[in-house]
GROMACS .gro file of C-alpha atoms in nm:
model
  245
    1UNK     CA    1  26.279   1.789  13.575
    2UNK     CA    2  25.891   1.629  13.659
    3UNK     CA    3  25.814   1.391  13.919
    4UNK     CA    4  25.560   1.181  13.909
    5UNK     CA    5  25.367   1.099  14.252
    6UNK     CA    6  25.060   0.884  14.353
    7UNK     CA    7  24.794   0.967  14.606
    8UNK     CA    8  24.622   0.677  14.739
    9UNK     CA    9  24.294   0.635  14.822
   10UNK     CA   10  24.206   0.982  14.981
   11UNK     CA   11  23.908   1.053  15.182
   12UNK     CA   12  23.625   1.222  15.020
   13UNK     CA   13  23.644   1.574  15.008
   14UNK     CA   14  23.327   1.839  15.057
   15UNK     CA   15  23.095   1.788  14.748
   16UNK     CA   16  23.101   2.063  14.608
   17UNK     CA   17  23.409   1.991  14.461
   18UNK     CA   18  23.485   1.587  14.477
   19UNK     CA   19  23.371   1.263  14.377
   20UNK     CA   20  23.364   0.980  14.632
   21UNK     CA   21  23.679   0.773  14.642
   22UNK     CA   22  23.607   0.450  14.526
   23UNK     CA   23  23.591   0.188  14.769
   24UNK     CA   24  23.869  -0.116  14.810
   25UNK     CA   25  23.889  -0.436  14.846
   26UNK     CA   26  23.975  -0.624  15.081
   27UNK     CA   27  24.359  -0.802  15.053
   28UNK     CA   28  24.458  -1.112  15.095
   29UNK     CA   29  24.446  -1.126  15.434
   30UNK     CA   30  24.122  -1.010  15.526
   31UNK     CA   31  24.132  -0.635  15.597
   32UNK     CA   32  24.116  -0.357  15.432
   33UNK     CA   33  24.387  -0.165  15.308
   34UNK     CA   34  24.474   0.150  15.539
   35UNK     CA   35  24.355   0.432  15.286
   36UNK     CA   36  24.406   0.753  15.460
   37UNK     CA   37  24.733   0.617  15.592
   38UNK     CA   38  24.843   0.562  15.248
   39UNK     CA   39  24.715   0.938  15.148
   40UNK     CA   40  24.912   1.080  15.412
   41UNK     CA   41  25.238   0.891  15.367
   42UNK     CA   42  25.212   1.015  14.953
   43UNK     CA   43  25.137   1.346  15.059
   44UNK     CA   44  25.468   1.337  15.287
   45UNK     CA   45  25.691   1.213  14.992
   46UNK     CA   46  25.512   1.499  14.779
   47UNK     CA   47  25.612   1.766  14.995
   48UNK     CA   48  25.948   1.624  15.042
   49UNK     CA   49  26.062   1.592  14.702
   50UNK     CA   50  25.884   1.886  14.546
   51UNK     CA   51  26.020   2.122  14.783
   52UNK     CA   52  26.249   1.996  15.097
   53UNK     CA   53  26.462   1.743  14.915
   54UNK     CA   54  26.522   1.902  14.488
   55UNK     CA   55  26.854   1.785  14.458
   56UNK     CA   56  27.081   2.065  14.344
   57UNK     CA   57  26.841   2.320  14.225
   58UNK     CA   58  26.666   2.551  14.437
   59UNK     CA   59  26.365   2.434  14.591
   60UNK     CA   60  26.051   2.623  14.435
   61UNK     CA   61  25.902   2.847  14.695
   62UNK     CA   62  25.558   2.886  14.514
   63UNK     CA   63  25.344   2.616  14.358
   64UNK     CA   64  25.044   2.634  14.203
   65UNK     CA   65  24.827   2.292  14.246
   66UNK     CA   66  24.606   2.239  13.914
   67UNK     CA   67  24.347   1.967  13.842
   68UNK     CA   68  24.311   1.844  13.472
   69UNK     CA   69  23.964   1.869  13.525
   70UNK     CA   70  23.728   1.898  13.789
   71UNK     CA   71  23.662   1.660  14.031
   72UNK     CA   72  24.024   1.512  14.003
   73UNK     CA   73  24.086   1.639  14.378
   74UNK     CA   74  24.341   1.909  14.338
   75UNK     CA   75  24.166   2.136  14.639
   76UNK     CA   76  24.237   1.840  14.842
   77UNK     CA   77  24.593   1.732  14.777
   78UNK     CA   78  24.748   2.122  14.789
   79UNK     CA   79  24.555   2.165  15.130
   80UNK     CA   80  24.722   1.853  15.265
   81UNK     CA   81  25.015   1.930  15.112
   82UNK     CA   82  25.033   2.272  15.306
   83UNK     CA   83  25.016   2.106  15.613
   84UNK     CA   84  25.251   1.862  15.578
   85UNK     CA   85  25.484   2.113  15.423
   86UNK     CA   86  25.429   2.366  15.772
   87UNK     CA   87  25.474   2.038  15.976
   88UNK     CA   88  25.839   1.995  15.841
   89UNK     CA   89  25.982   2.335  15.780
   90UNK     CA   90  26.078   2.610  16.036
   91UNK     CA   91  25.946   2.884  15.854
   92UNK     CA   92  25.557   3.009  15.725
   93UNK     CA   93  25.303   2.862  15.410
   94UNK     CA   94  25.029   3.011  15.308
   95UNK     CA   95  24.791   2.883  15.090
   96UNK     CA   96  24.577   3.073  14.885
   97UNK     CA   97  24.246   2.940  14.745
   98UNK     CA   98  24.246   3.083  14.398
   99UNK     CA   99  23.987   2.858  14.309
  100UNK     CA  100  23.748   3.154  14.279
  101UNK     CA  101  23.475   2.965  14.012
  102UNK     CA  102  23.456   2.701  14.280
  103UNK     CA  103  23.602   2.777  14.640
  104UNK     CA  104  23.659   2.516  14.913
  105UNK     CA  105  23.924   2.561  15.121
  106UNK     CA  106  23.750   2.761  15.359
  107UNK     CA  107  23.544   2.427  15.447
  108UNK     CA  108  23.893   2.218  15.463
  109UNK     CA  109  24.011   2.471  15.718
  110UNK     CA  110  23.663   2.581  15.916
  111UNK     CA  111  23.711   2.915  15.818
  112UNK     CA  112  23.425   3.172  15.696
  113UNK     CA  113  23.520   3.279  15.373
  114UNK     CA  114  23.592   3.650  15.444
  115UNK     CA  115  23.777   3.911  15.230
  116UNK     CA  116  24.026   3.722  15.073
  117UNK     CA  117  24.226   3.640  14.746
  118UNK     CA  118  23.964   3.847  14.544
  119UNK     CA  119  23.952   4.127  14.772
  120UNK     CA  120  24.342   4.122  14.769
  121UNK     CA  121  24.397   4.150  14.355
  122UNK     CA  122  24.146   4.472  14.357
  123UNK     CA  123  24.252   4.626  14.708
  124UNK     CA  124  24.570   4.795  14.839
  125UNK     CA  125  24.615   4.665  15.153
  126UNK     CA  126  24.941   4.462  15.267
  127UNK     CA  127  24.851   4.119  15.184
  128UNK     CA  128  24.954   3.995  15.499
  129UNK     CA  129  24.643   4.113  15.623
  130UNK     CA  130  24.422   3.874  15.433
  131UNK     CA  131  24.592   3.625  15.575
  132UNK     CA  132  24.452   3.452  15.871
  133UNK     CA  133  24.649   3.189  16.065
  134UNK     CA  134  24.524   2.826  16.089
  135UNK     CA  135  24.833   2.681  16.280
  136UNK     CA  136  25.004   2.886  16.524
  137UNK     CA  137  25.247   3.134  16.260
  138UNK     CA  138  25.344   2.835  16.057
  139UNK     CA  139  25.029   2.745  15.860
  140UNK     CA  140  24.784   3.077  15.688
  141UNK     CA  141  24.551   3.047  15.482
  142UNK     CA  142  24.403   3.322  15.197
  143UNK     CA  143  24.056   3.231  15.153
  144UNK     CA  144  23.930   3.279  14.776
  145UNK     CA  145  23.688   3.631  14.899
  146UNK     CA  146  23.375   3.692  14.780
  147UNK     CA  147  23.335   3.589  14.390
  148UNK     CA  148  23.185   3.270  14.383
  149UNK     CA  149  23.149   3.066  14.016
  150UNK     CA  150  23.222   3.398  13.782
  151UNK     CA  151  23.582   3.544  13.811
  152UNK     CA  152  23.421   3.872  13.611
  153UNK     CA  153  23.828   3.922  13.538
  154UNK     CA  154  23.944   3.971  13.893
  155UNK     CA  155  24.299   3.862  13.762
  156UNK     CA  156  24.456   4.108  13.665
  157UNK     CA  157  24.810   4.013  13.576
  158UNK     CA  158  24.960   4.345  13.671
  159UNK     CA  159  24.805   4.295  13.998
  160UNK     CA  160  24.901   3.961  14.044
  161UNK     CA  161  25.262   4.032  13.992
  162UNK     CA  162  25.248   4.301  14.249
  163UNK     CA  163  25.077   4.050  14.481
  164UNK     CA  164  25.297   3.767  14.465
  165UNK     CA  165  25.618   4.031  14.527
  166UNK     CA  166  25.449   4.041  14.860
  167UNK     CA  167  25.350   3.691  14.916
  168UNK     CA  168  25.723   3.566  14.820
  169UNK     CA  169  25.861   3.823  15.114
  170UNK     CA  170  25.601   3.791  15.369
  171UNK     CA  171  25.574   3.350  15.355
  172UNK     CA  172  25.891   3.099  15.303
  173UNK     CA  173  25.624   2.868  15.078
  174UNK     CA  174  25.307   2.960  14.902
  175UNK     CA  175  25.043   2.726  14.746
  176UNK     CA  176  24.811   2.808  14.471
  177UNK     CA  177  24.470   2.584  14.447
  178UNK     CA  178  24.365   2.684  14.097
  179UNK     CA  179  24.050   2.576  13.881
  180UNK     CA  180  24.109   2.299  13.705
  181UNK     CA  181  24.307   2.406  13.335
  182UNK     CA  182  24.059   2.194  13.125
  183UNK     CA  183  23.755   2.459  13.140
  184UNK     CA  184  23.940   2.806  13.265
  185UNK     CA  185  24.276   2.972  13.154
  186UNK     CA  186  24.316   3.088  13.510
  187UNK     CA  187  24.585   2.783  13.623
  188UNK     CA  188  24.829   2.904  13.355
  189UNK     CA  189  24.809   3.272  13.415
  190UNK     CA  190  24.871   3.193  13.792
  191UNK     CA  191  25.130   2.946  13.708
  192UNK     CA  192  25.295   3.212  13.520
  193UNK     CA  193  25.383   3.380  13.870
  194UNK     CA  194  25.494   3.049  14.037
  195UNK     CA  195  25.822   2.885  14.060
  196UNK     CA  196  25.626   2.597  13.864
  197UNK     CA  197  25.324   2.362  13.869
  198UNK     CA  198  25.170   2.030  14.009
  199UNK     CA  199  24.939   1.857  13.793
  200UNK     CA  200  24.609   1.633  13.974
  201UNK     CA  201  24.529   1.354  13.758
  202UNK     CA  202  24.199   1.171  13.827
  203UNK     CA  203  24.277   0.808  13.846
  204UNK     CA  204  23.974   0.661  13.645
  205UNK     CA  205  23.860   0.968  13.601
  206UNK     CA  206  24.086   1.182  13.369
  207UNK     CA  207  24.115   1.075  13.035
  208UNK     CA  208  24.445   1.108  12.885
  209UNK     CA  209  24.359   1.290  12.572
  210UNK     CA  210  24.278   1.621  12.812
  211UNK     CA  211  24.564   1.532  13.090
  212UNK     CA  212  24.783   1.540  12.755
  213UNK     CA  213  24.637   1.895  12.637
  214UNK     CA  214  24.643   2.054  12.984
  215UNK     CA  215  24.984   1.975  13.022
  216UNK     CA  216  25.061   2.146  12.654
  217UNK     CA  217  24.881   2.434  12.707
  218UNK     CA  218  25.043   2.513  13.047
  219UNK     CA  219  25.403   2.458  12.877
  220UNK     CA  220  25.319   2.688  12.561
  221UNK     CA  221  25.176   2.961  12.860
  222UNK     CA  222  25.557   2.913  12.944
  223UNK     CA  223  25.437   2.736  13.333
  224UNK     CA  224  25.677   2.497  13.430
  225UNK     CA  225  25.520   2.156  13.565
  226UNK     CA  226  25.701   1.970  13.826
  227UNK     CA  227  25.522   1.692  13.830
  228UNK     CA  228  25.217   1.544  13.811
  229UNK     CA  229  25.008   1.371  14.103
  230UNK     CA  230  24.794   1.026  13.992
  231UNK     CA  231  24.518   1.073  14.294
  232UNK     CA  232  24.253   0.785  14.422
  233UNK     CA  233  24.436   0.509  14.289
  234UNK     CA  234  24.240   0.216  14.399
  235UNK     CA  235  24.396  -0.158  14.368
  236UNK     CA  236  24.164  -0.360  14.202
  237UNK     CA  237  24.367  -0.699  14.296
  238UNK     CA  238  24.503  -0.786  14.682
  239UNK     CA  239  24.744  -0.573  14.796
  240UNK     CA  240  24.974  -0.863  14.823
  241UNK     CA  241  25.001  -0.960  14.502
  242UNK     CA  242  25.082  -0.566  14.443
  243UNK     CA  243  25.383  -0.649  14.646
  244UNK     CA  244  25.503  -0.884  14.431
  245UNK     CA  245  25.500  -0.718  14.117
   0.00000   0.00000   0.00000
């Protein structure tokens, strides 16, 4: 079954692949509204309903994280979301940056980009060792390797399948940042080798007509979505009069 989740008013991410947040204003009383805190706290209800608290089913173990279209912030939310997730769980995460038409996650982390994800679908080396740790052994990150804008077909589905075998037995969770579904087919081949998907809506950004499609064409690819996250919500009105609603 989906979830729905909101993120609120996230910082701006490196430009390369985000739009400023728009600002808010002020409430009622004066100040402005904690943004960041209000990220973080969504974040923390994402990662525990998605994949510490799913009721009676299993919780999914890989997620692929896949913006409508781009700009809507999707890099941003599954990096945050992997370190929440290592924060809370005894076990490993790695997230992979699979974003290989427009990589980022290396700048989230600090990391030089490195053989990585690309290097991994074409090479035979144990995965593990494209890995590279950014918390202790909790948190690892796969940085997207050296492709850049033009995937020239590095994903091979055979390959993939063989890759994610490894991933699934080497981490407890893995996260997928993927390019966004509107202009590539590479979310819903990926998704096709996760337990399911998250969908990044651009709050007055997206337009429903292609939120509607991308969600369509990942269900006939046979992906299941888990939810879908509304991020930069801004509140137009004082906060207080949100809290009477």
């Amino acid at each position: 079954m989906s979830r729905n989740f909101e993120i609120l008013n996230r910082e701006p991410a490196p430009r390369s692949e985000f739009r400023p947040a728009r600002p808010v204003r002020p409430n009622g009383n004066g100040h402005s509204r904690d943004h960041r805190a209000a990220a973080e706290d969504e974040i923390e209800k994402l990662v525990q309903r998605v994949f510490i608290l799913p009721g009676a089913s299993k919780a999914p173990a890989v997620v692929a994280f896949c913006g409508v279209d781009q700009g809507s912030g999707c890099s941003w939310v599954c990096a945050r979301a992997s370190e929440a997730l290592a924060g809370q769980i005894p076990g490993k995460v790695c997230i992979i940056d699979a974003n290989l038409r427009s990589p980022s996650l290396d700048r989230h982390f600090r990391f030089e980009t490195g053989a990585g994800f690309a290097e991994a679908i074409k090479e035979s080396r144990p995965i593990r060792e494209f890995a590279r740790p950014v918390r202790g052994n909790k948190l690892w990150l796969i940085t997207s390797g050296a492709v850049g804008r033009d995937a020239n077909g590095a994903l091979n589905p055979a390959r993939l399948r063989a890759r994610f075998a490894e991933l699934r037995g080497e981490f407890d969770y893995v996260l997928i940042d993927t390019p966004p579904v509107s202009s590539y087919s590479d979310a819903a081949l990926l998704g096709q080798f996760a337990d399911g998907v998250i969908l990044i809506i651009g709050s007055n950004f997206t337009r429903r007509e292609p939120a509607r499609i991308a969600k369509e064409s990942l269900e006939a690819a046979k992906v299941v979505v888990l939810g879908a996250v509304l991020n930069r919500r801004t509140y137009p009105i004082p906060e207080a009069l949100y809290q009477r609603l």
